[in-house]
Coordinates of C-alpha atoms and ligand atoms in Angstrom, one line a residue:
X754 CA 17.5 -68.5 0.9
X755 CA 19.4 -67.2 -2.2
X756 CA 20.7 -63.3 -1.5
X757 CA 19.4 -60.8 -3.7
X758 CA 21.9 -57.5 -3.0
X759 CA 20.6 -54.6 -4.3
X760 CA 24.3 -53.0 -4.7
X761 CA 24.8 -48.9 -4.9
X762 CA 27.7 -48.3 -7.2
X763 CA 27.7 -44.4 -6.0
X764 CA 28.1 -41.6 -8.4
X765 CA 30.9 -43.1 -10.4
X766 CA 34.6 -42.9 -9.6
X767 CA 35.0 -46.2 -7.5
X768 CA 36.9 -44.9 -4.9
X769 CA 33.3 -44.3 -3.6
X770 CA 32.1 -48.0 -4.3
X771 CA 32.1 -49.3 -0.5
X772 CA 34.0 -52.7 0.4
X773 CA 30.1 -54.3 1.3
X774 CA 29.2 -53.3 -2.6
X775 CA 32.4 -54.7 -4.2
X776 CA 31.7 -58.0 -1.7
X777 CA 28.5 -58.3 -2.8
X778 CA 29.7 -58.3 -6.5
X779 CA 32.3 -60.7 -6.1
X780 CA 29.8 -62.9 -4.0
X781 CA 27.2 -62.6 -7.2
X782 CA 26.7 -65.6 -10.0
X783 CA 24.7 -62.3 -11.9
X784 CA 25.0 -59.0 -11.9
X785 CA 21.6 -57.0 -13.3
X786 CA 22.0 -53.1 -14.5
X787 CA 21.5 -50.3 -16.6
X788 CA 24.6 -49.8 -19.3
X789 CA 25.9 -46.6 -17.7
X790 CA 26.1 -47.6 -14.5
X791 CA 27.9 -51.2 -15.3
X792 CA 30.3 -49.3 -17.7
X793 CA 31.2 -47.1 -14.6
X794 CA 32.2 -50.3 -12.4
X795 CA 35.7 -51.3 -12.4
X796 CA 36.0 -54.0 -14.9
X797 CA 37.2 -57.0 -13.1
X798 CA 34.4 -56.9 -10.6
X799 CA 32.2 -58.1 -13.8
X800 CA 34.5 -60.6 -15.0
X801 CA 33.3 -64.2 -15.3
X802 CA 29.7 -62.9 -14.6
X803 CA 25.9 -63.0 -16.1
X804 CA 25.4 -60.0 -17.2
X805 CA 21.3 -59.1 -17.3
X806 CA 21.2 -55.5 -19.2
X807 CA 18.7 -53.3 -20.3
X808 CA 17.4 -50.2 -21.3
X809 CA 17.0 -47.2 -19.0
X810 CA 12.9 -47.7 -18.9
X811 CA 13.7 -51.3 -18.5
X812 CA 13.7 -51.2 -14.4
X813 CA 11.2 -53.6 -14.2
X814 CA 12.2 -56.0 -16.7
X815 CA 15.4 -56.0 -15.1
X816 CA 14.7 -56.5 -11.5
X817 CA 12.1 -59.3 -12.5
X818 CA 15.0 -61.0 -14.0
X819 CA 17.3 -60.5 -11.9
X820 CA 14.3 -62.0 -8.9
X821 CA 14.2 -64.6 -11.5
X822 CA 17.4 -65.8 -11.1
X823 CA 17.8 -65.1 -7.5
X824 CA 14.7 -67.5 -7.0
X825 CA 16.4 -70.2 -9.4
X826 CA 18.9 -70.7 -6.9
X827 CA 21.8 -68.2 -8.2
X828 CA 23.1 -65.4 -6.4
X829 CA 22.3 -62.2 -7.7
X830 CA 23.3 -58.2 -7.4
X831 CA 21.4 -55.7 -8.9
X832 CA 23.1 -53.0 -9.5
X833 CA 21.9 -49.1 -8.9
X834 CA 24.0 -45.7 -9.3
X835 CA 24.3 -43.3 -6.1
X836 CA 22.5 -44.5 -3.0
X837 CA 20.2 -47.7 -4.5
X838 CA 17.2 -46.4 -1.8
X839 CA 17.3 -42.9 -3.0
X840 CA 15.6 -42.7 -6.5
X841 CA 17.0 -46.1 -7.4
X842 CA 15.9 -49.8 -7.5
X843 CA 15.9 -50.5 -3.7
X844 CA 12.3 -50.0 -3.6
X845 CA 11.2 -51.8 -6.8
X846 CA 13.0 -55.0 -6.3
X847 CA 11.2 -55.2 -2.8
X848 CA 8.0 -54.1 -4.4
X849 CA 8.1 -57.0 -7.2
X850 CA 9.0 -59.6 -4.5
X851 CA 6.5 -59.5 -2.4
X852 CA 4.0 -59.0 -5.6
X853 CA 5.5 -62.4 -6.8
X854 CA 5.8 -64.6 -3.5
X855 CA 9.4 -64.9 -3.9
X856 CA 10.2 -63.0 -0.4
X857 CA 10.0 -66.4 1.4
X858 CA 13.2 -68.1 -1.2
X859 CA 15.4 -65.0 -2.0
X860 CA 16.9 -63.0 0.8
X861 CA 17.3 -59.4 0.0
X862 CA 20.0 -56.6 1.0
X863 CA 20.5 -53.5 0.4
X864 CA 24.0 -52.0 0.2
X865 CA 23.8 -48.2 0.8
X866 CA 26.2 -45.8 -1.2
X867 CA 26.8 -42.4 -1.5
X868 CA 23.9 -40.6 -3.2
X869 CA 24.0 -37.3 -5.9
X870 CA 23.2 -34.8 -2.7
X871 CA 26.0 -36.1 -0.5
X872 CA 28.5 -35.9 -3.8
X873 CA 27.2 -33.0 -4.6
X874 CA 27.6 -31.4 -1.2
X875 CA 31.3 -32.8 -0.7
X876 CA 32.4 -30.8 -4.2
X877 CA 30.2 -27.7 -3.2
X878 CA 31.5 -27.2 0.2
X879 CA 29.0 -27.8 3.4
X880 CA 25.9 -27.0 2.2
X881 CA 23.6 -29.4 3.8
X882 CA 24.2 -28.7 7.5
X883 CA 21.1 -28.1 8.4
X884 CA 17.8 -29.2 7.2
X885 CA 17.3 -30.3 3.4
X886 CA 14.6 -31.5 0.9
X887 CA 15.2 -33.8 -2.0
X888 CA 12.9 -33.4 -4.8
X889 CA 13.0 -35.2 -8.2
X890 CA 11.6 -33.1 -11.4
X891 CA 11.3 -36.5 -13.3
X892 CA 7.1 -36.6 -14.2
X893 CA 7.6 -40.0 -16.0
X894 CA 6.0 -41.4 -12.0
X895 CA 5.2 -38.9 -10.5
X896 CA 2.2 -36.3 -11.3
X897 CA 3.5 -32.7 -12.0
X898 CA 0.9 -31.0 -9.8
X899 CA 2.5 -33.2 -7.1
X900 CA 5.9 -32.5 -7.6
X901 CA 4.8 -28.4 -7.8
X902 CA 3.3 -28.9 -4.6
X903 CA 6.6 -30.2 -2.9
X904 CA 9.1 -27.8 -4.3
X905 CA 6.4 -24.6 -3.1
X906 CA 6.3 -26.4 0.4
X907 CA 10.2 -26.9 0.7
X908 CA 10.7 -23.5 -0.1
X909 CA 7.8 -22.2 1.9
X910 CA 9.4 -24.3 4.9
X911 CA 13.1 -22.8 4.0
X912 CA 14.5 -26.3 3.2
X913 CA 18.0 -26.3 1.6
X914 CA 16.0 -27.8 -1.7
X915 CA 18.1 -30.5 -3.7
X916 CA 16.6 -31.3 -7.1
X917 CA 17.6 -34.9 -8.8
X918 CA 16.5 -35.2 -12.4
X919 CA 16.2 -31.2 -13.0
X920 CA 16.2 -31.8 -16.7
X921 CA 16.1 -34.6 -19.9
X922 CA 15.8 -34.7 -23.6
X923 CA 11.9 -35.1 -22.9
X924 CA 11.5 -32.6 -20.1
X925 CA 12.5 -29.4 -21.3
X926 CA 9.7 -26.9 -19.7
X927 CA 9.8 -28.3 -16.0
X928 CA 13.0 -26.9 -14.6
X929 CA 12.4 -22.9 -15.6
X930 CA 8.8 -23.5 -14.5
X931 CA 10.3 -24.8 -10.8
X932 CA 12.5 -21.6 -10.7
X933 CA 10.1 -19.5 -11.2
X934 CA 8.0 -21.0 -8.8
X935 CA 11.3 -21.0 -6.3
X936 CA 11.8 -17.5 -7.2
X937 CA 7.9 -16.7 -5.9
X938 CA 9.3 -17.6 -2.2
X939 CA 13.4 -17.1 -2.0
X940 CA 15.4 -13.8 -3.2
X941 CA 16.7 -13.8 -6.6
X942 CA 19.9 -13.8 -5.1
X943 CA 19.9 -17.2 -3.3
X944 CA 22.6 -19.6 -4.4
X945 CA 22.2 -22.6 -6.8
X946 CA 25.0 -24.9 -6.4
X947 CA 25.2 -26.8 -9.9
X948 CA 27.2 -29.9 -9.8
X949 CA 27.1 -32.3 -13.3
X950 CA 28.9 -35.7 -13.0
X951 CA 30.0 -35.7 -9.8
X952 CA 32.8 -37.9 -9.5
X953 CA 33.0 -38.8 -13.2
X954 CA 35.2 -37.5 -16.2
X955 CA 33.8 -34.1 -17.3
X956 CA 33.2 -33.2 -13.8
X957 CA 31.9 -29.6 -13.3
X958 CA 31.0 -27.4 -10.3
X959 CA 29.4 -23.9 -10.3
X960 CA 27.5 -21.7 -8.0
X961 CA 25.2 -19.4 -9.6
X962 CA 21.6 -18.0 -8.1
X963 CA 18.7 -18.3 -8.8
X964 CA 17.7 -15.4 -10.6
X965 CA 21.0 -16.0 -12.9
X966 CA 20.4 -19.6 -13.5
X967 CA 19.9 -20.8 -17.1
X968 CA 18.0 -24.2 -17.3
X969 CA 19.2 -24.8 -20.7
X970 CA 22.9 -25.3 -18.7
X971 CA 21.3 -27.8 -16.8
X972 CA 20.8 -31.5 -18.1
X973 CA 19.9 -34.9 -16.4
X974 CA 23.6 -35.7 -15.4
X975 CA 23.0 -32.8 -13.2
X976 CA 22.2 -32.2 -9.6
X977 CA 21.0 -28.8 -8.4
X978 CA 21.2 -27.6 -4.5
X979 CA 19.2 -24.2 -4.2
X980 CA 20.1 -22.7 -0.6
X981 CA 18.2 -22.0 2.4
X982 CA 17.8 -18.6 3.7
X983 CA 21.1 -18.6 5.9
X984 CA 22.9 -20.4 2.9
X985 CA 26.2 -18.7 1.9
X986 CA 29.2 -18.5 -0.8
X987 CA 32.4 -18.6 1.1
X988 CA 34.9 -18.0 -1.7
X989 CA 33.9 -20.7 -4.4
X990 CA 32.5 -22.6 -1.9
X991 CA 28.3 -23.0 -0.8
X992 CA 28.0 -23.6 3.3
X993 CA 24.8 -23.4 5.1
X994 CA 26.0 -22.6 8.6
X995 CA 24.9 -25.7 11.4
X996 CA 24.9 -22.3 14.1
X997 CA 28.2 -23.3 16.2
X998 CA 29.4 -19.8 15.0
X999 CA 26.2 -17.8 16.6
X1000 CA 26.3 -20.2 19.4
X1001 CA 29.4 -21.0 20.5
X1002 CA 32.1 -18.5 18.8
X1003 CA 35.5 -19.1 17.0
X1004 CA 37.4 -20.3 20.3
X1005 CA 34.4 -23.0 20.6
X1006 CA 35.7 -27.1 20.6
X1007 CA 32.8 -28.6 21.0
X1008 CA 31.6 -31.2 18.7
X1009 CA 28.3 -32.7 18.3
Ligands
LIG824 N1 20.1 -43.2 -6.9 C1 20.7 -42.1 -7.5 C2 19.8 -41.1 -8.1 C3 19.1 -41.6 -9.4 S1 18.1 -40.4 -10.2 C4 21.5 -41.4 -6.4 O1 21.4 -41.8 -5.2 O2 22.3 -40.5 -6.7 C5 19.2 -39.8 -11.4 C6 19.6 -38.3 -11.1 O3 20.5 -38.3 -10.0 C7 20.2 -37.6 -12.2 O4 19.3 -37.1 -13.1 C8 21.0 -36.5 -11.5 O5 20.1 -35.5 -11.1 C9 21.4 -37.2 -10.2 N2 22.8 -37.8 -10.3 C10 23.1 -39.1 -10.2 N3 24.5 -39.2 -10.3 C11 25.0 -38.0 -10.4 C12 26.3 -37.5 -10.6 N4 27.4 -38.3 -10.6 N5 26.5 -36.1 -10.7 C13 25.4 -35.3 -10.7 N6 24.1 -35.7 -10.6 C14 23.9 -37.1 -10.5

């Protein structure tokens, strides 16, 4: 069996790249990726490597390839930004090995990482205590009736509601029409914590609500956490209290 790591590279500064994703790169003959996120590894984990590169829309291409050459014998990491199982290539690199028999010869792993929503959350204070929704806004795979229906139901069911891919070149109407959905369910005043390249140069953190939010301020390097009901501001800070406080009281130590 020839391993097949499916490596997340986290949002970008590679203090966040864990020790099992660096291993996995060092262990790697070829390293498959998208430009952005390769440009964002440190340098000398790519040195003296294949490099397999391709466009953005070039997922599948790439992952074939990089199957390809898993199955040939070399060992092979694909790489994905933030969490590779969350919105990543996790799923499409199993997906095309089973389709191709190739399961039974190339061993795959996935190396978790630190997603969007948990960089987003450390720079915005604590605002995924308590229960959360992910939803992305990109239609390019997913119907937009579907992804309407999932944004009304997290906010009917008062999720903390984090949306990845809230805007692109392409997809300039879908964001103002999800706030204005949001806006149907959850008080104008609700909190919008807006974090854009978390962890990267030209990092930038904002709280603003949801009847002040402008989605042309928004773009795809951006990822948007829209509070719950009991979600505050606490100074420049976004926390959506777990309950200790109610429960337990200032003096409380207990932990779990
Ligand atoms: N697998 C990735 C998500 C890929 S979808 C992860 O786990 O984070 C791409 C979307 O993720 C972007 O449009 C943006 O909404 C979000 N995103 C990824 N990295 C980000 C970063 N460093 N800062 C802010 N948003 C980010």
């Amino acid at each position: 069996m020839t391993p097949l790591w499916v490596v997340s590279t986290g949002p970008g500064d590679p203090c966040l790249l864990p020790p099992m994703a660096v291993d996995a790169l060092e262990r790697s003959e070829v390293i498959a990726g998208y430009g952005r996120y390769l440009d964002l590894l440190p340098a000398g984990l790519l040195e003296g490597k294949d490099i397999l590169q391709t466009g953005m829309t070039g997922e599948v291409a790439r992952c074939s390839a990089a199957l390809e050459t898993a199955y040939a014998g070399r060992p092979t990491a694909v790489v994905s930004g933030g969490d590779a199982g969350i919105y990543g290539m996790a799923g499409l690199v199993y997906e095309l090995a089973y389709d191709k028999g190739y399961a039974d010869r190339v061993e795959i792993t996935v190396v978790p990482g630190v997603s969007a929503l948990s960089a987003a959350a450390a720079l915005l204070g604590a605002p995924l205590m308590h229960d959360f929704a992910a939803v992305s806004l990109s239609d390019r795979l997913t119907p937009w009736d579907v992804i309407e229906r999932r944004v009304a139901h997290a906010a009917q069911g008062d999720f903390v509601l984090v949306l990845y891919n809230p805007r692109s070149k392409g997809r300039q109407w879908q964001l103002g029409r999800v706030l204005e959905l949001l806006r149907q369910w959850k008080p104008a005043e609700t909190p919008v914590g807006v974090v854009r390249q978390a962890y990267r140069a030209g990092q930038e953190v904002r709280v603003e609500t949801l009847g002040t939010l402008d989605p042309d301020t928004v773009d795809m390097l951006t990822v948007l956490v829209i509070g719950s009901e009991s979600t505050r501001v606490l100074g420049k800070h976004l926390v959506t209290p777990r309950g200790y406080m109610k429960k337990y009281g200032l003096d409380s130590q207990e932990d779990s």
